[in-house]
CSV table of C-alpha atoms and ligand atoms in Angstrom, one decimal:
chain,number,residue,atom,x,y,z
A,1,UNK,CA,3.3,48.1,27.0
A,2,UNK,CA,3.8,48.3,30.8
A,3,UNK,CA,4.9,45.2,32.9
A,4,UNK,CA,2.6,45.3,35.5
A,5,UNK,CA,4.1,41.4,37.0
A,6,UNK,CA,7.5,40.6,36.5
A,7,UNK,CA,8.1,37.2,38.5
A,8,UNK,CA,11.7,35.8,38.7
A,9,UNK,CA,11.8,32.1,37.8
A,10,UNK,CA,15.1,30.3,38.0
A,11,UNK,CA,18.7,30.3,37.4
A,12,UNK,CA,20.3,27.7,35.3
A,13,UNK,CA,24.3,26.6,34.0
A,14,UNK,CA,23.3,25.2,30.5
A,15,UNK,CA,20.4,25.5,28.2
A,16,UNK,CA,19.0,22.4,28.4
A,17,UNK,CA,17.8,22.9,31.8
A,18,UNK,CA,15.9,26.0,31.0
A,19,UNK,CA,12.6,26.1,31.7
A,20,UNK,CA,9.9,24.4,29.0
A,21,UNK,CA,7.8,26.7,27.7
A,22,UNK,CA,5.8,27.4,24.7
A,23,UNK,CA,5.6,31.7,25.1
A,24,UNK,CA,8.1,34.3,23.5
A,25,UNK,CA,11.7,34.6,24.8
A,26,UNK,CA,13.8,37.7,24.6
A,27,UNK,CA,17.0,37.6,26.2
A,28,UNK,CA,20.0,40.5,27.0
A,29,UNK,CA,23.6,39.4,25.9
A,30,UNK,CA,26.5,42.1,25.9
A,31,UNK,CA,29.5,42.9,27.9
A,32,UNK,CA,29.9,42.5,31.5
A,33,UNK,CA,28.8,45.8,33.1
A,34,UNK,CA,27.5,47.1,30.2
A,35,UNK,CA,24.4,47.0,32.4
A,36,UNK,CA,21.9,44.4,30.9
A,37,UNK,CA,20.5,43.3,34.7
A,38,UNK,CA,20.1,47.0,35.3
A,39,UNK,CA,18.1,47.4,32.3
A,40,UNK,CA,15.8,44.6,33.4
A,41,UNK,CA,15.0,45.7,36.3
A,42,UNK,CA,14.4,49.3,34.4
A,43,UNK,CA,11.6,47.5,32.4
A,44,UNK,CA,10.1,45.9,35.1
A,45,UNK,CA,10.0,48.7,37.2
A,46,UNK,CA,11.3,46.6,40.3
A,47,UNK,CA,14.9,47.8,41.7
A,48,UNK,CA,16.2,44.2,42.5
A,49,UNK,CA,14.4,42.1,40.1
A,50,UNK,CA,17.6,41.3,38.4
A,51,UNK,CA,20.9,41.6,40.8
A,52,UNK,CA,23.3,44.4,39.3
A,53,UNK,CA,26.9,45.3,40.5
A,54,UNK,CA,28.9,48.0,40.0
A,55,UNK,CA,32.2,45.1,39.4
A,56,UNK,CA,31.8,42.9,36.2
A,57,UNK,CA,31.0,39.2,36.0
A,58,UNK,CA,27.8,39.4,38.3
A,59,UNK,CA,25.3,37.8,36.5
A,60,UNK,CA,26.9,34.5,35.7
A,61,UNK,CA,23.9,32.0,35.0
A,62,UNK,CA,20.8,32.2,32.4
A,63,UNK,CA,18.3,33.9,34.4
A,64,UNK,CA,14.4,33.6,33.5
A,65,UNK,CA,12.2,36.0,34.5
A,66,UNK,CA,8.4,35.5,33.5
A,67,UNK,CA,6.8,38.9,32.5
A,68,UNK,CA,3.1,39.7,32.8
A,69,UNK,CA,2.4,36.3,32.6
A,70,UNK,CA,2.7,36.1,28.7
A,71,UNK,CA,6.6,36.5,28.0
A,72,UNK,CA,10.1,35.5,29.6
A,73,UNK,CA,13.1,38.2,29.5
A,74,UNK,CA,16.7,36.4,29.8
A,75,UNK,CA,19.1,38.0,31.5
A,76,UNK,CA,22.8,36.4,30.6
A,77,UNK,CA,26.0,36.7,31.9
A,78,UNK,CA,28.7,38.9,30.2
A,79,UNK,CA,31.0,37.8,27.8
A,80,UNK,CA,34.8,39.3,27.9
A,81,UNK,CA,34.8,38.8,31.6
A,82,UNK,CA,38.4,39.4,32.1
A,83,UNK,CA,39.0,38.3,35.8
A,84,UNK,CA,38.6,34.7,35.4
A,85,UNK,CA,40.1,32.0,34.7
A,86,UNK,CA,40.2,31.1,31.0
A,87,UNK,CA,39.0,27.7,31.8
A,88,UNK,CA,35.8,29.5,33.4
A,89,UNK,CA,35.8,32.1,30.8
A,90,UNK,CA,35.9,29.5,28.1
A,91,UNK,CA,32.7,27.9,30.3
A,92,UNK,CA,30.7,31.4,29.9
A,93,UNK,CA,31.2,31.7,26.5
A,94,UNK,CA,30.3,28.4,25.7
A,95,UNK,CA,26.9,28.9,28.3
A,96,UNK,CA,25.8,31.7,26.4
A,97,UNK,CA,26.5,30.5,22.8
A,98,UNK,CA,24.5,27.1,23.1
A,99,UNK,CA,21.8,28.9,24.5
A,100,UNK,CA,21.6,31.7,22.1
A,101,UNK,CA,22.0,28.9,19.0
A,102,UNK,CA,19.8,25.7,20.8
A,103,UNK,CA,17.1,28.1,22.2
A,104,UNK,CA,14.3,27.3,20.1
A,105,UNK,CA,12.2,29.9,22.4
A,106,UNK,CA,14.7,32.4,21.9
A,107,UNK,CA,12.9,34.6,19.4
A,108,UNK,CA,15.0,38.1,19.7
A,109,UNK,CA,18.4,38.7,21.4
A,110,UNK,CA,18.9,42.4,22.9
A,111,UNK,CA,22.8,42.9,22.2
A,112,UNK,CA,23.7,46.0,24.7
A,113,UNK,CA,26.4,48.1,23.9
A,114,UNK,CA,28.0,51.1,25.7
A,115,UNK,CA,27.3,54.2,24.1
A,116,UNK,CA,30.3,55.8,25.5
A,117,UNK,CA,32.2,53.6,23.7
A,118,UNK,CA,33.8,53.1,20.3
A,119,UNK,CA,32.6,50.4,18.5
A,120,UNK,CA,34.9,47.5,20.4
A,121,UNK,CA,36.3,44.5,18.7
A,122,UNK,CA,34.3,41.8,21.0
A,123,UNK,CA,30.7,42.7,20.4
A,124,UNK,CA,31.6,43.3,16.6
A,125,UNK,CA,32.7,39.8,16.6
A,126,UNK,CA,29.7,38.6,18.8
A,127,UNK,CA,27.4,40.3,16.3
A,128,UNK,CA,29.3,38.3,13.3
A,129,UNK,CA,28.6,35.1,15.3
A,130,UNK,CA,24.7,36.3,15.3
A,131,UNK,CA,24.9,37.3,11.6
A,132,UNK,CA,26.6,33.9,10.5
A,133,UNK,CA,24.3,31.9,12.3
A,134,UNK,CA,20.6,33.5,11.2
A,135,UNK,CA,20.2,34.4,15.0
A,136,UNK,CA,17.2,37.7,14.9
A,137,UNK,CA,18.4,40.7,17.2
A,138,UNK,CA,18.4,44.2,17.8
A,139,UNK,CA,21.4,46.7,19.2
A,140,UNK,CA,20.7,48.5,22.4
A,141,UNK,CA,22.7,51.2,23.7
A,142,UNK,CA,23.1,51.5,27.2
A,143,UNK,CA,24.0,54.3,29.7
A,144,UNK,CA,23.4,57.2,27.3
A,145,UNK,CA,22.8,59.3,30.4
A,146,UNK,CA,26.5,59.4,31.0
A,147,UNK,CA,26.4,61.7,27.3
A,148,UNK,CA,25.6,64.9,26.0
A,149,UNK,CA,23.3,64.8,23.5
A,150,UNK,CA,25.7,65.7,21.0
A,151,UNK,CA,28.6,63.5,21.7
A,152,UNK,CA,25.8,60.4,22.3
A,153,UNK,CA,24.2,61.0,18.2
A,154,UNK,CA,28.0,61.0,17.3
A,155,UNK,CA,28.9,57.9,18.8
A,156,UNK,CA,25.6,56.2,17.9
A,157,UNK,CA,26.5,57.5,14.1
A,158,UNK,CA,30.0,56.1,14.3
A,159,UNK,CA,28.7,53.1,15.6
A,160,UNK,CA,26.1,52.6,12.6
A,161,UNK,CA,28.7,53.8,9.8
A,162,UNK,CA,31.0,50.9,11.5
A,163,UNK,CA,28.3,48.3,11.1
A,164,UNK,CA,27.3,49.4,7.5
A,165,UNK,CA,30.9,48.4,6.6
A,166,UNK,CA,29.8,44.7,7.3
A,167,UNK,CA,26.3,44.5,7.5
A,168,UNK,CA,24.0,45.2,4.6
A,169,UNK,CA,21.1,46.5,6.4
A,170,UNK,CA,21.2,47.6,10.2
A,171,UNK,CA,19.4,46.1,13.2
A,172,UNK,CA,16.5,47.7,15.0
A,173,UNK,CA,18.6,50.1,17.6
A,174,UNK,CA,17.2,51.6,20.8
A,175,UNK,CA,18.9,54.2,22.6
A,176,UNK,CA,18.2,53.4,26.9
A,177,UNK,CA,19.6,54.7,30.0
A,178,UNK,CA,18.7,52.9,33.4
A,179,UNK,CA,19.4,55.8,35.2
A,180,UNK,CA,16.7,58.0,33.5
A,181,UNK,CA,14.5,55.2,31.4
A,182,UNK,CA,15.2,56.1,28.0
A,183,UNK,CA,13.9,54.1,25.7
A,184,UNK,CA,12.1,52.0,28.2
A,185,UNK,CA,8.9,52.8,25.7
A,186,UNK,CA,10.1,51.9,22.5
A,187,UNK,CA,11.8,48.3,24.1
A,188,UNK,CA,8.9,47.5,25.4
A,189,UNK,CA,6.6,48.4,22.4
A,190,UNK,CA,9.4,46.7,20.3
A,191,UNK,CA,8.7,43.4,22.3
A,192,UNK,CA,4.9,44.0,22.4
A,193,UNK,CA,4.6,44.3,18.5
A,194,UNK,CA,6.7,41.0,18.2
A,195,UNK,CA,4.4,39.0,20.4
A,196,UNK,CA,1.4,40.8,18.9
A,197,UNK,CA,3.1,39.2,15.5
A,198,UNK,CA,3.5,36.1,16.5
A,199,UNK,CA,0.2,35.2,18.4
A,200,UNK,CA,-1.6,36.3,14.8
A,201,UNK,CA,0.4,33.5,13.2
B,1,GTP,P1,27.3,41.5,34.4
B,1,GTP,O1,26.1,40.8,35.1
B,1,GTP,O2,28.5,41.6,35.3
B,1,GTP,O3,27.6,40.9,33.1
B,1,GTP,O4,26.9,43.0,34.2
B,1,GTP,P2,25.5,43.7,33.7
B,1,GTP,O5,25.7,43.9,32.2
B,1,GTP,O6,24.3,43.0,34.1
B,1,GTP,O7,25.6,45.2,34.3
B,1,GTP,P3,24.8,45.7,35.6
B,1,GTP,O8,23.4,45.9,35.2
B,1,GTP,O9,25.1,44.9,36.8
B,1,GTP,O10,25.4,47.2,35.7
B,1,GTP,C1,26.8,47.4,35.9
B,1,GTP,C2,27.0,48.8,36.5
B,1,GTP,O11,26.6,49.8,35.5
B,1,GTP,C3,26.2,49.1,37.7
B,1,GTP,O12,27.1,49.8,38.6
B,1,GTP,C4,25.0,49.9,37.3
B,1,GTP,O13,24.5,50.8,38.3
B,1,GTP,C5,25.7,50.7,36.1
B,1,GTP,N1,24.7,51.0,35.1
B,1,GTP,C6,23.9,50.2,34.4
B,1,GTP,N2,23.1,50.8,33.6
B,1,GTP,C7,23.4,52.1,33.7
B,1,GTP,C8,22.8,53.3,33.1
B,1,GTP,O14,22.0,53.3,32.2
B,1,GTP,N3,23.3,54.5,33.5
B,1,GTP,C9,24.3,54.6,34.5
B,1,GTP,N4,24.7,55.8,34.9
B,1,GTP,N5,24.8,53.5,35.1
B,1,GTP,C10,24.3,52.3,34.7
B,2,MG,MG1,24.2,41.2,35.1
C-alpha cells in the first residue's frame, strides 16, 4: 500500500474529544524521541506532516491524521518524558493510557522501540500494561540506520529472547529507519491486510 493523501485532522488533550469515526485506527506509542512523528511522516511521504524534534517531549497531544481517505494513523506523545514536571508527566501518562484502553477505534498500537538500545525497563513495562489489558499491537524498531547489520540482528535477537521470557508468543515486529525507509513496505502492507480483514467482516 502507498498513501497517496495523508490529511492532518486535529489535535486533542483527552480521548473523548477525538474525532467520531467509524474507520480503522492505528496509532504510534513509544518513548519520546524514539521517533514515532518521524516515522509518520516516512509513511506518508510528506516531510512535515507530523512535527519532529531533535529534543524529546514534542509531540504532546493525540494527533489524527486521516490517510487516503479510508484509515486514521495516531501519532501520541512519548511516555518517560523526563524534563517535566511530574504533575505534567503524571498528565501524559494518564492521556495516553485512556486513549489506548477507551479507544474503541483503536484497532492496533505500533509500540516503537530504539534498536540501538537494550531492551529498557519502561517500554517492557508499557508492553505488560498492553498484555494485561487484551490491548492488539505490534513492536517496531526504529532508527536501525544508525546500525550495522550485524550489531542491529543482535540487538533485535536480544530484544526477542527478552520478551520470550514473559510473553508466550511474540508480536508482529518490523524493522524501520526514517532516515532510509526500511520497513516502510511491510508497515504499510501490515496495516493494509488488517483493514482488508476487517472490511470482509
Ligand atoms: P516525541 O514527540 O518527543 O515523543 O518524539 P518522537 O518519538 O515523535 O520523535 P521524532 O520523530 O520527533 O524524532 C526524534 C529525533 O530522532 C529527531 O531528531 C529525528 O530526526 C530523529 N530520528 C527519528 N527517526 C529516525 C531514524 O529512523 N533515523 C535517524 N537517524 N534519526 C531519526
Ligand atoms: Mg513526536
Amino acid at each position: 500500500m502507498e498513501i497517496k493523501k495523508a490529511i492532518y485532522l486535529e489535535s486533542n488533550s483527552d480521548w473523548r474529544k477525538c474525532p467520531k469515526h467509524n474507520k480503522p485506527e492505528f496509532a504510534f506509542i513509544g518513548r519520546s524521541n524514539v521517533g514515532k512523528s518521524s516515522l509518520i511522516n516516512r509513511l506518508a511521504n510528506h516531510k512535515d506532516l507530523a512535527k519532529t524534534s531533535s529534543k524529546p517531549g514534542k509531540t504532546l497531544c493525540i494527533n489524527h491524521f486521516f490517510m487516503n481517505e479510508s484509515w486514521y494513523l495516531v501519532d501520541l506523545p512519548g511516555y518517560g518524558f523526563a524534563k517535566i514536571s511530574k504533575d505534567g508527566r503524571d498528565k501524559l501518562d494518564k492521556m495516553i493510557k485512556s486513549y489506548v484502553l477507551q479507544r474503541e477505534e483503536l484497532v492496533n498500537l505500533f509500540v516503537l522501540v530504539d534498536s540501538r538500545l537494550d531492551p529498557q525497563q519502561i517500554d517492557l513495562d508499557f508492553l505488560e500494561f498492553l498484555g494485561v489489558n487484551g490491548v492488539p499491537f505490534s513492536l517496531v524498531f526504529t532508527k536501525a540506520d544508525k546500525l550495522s547489520k550485524g550489531k542491529l540482528a543482535d540487538n533485535i535477537q536480544a530484544y526477542k529472547t527478552k520478551l520470550e521470557e514473559q510473553w508466550e508468543e511474540l508480536p508482529p515486529i518490523f524493522i524501520t529507519s526514517s532516515e532510509t525507509g526500511q520497513g516502510k513496505e511491510e508497515l504499510l502492507d501490515y496495516i493494509d491486510s488488517i483493514n482488508q480483514s476487517l472490511a470482509e467482516q
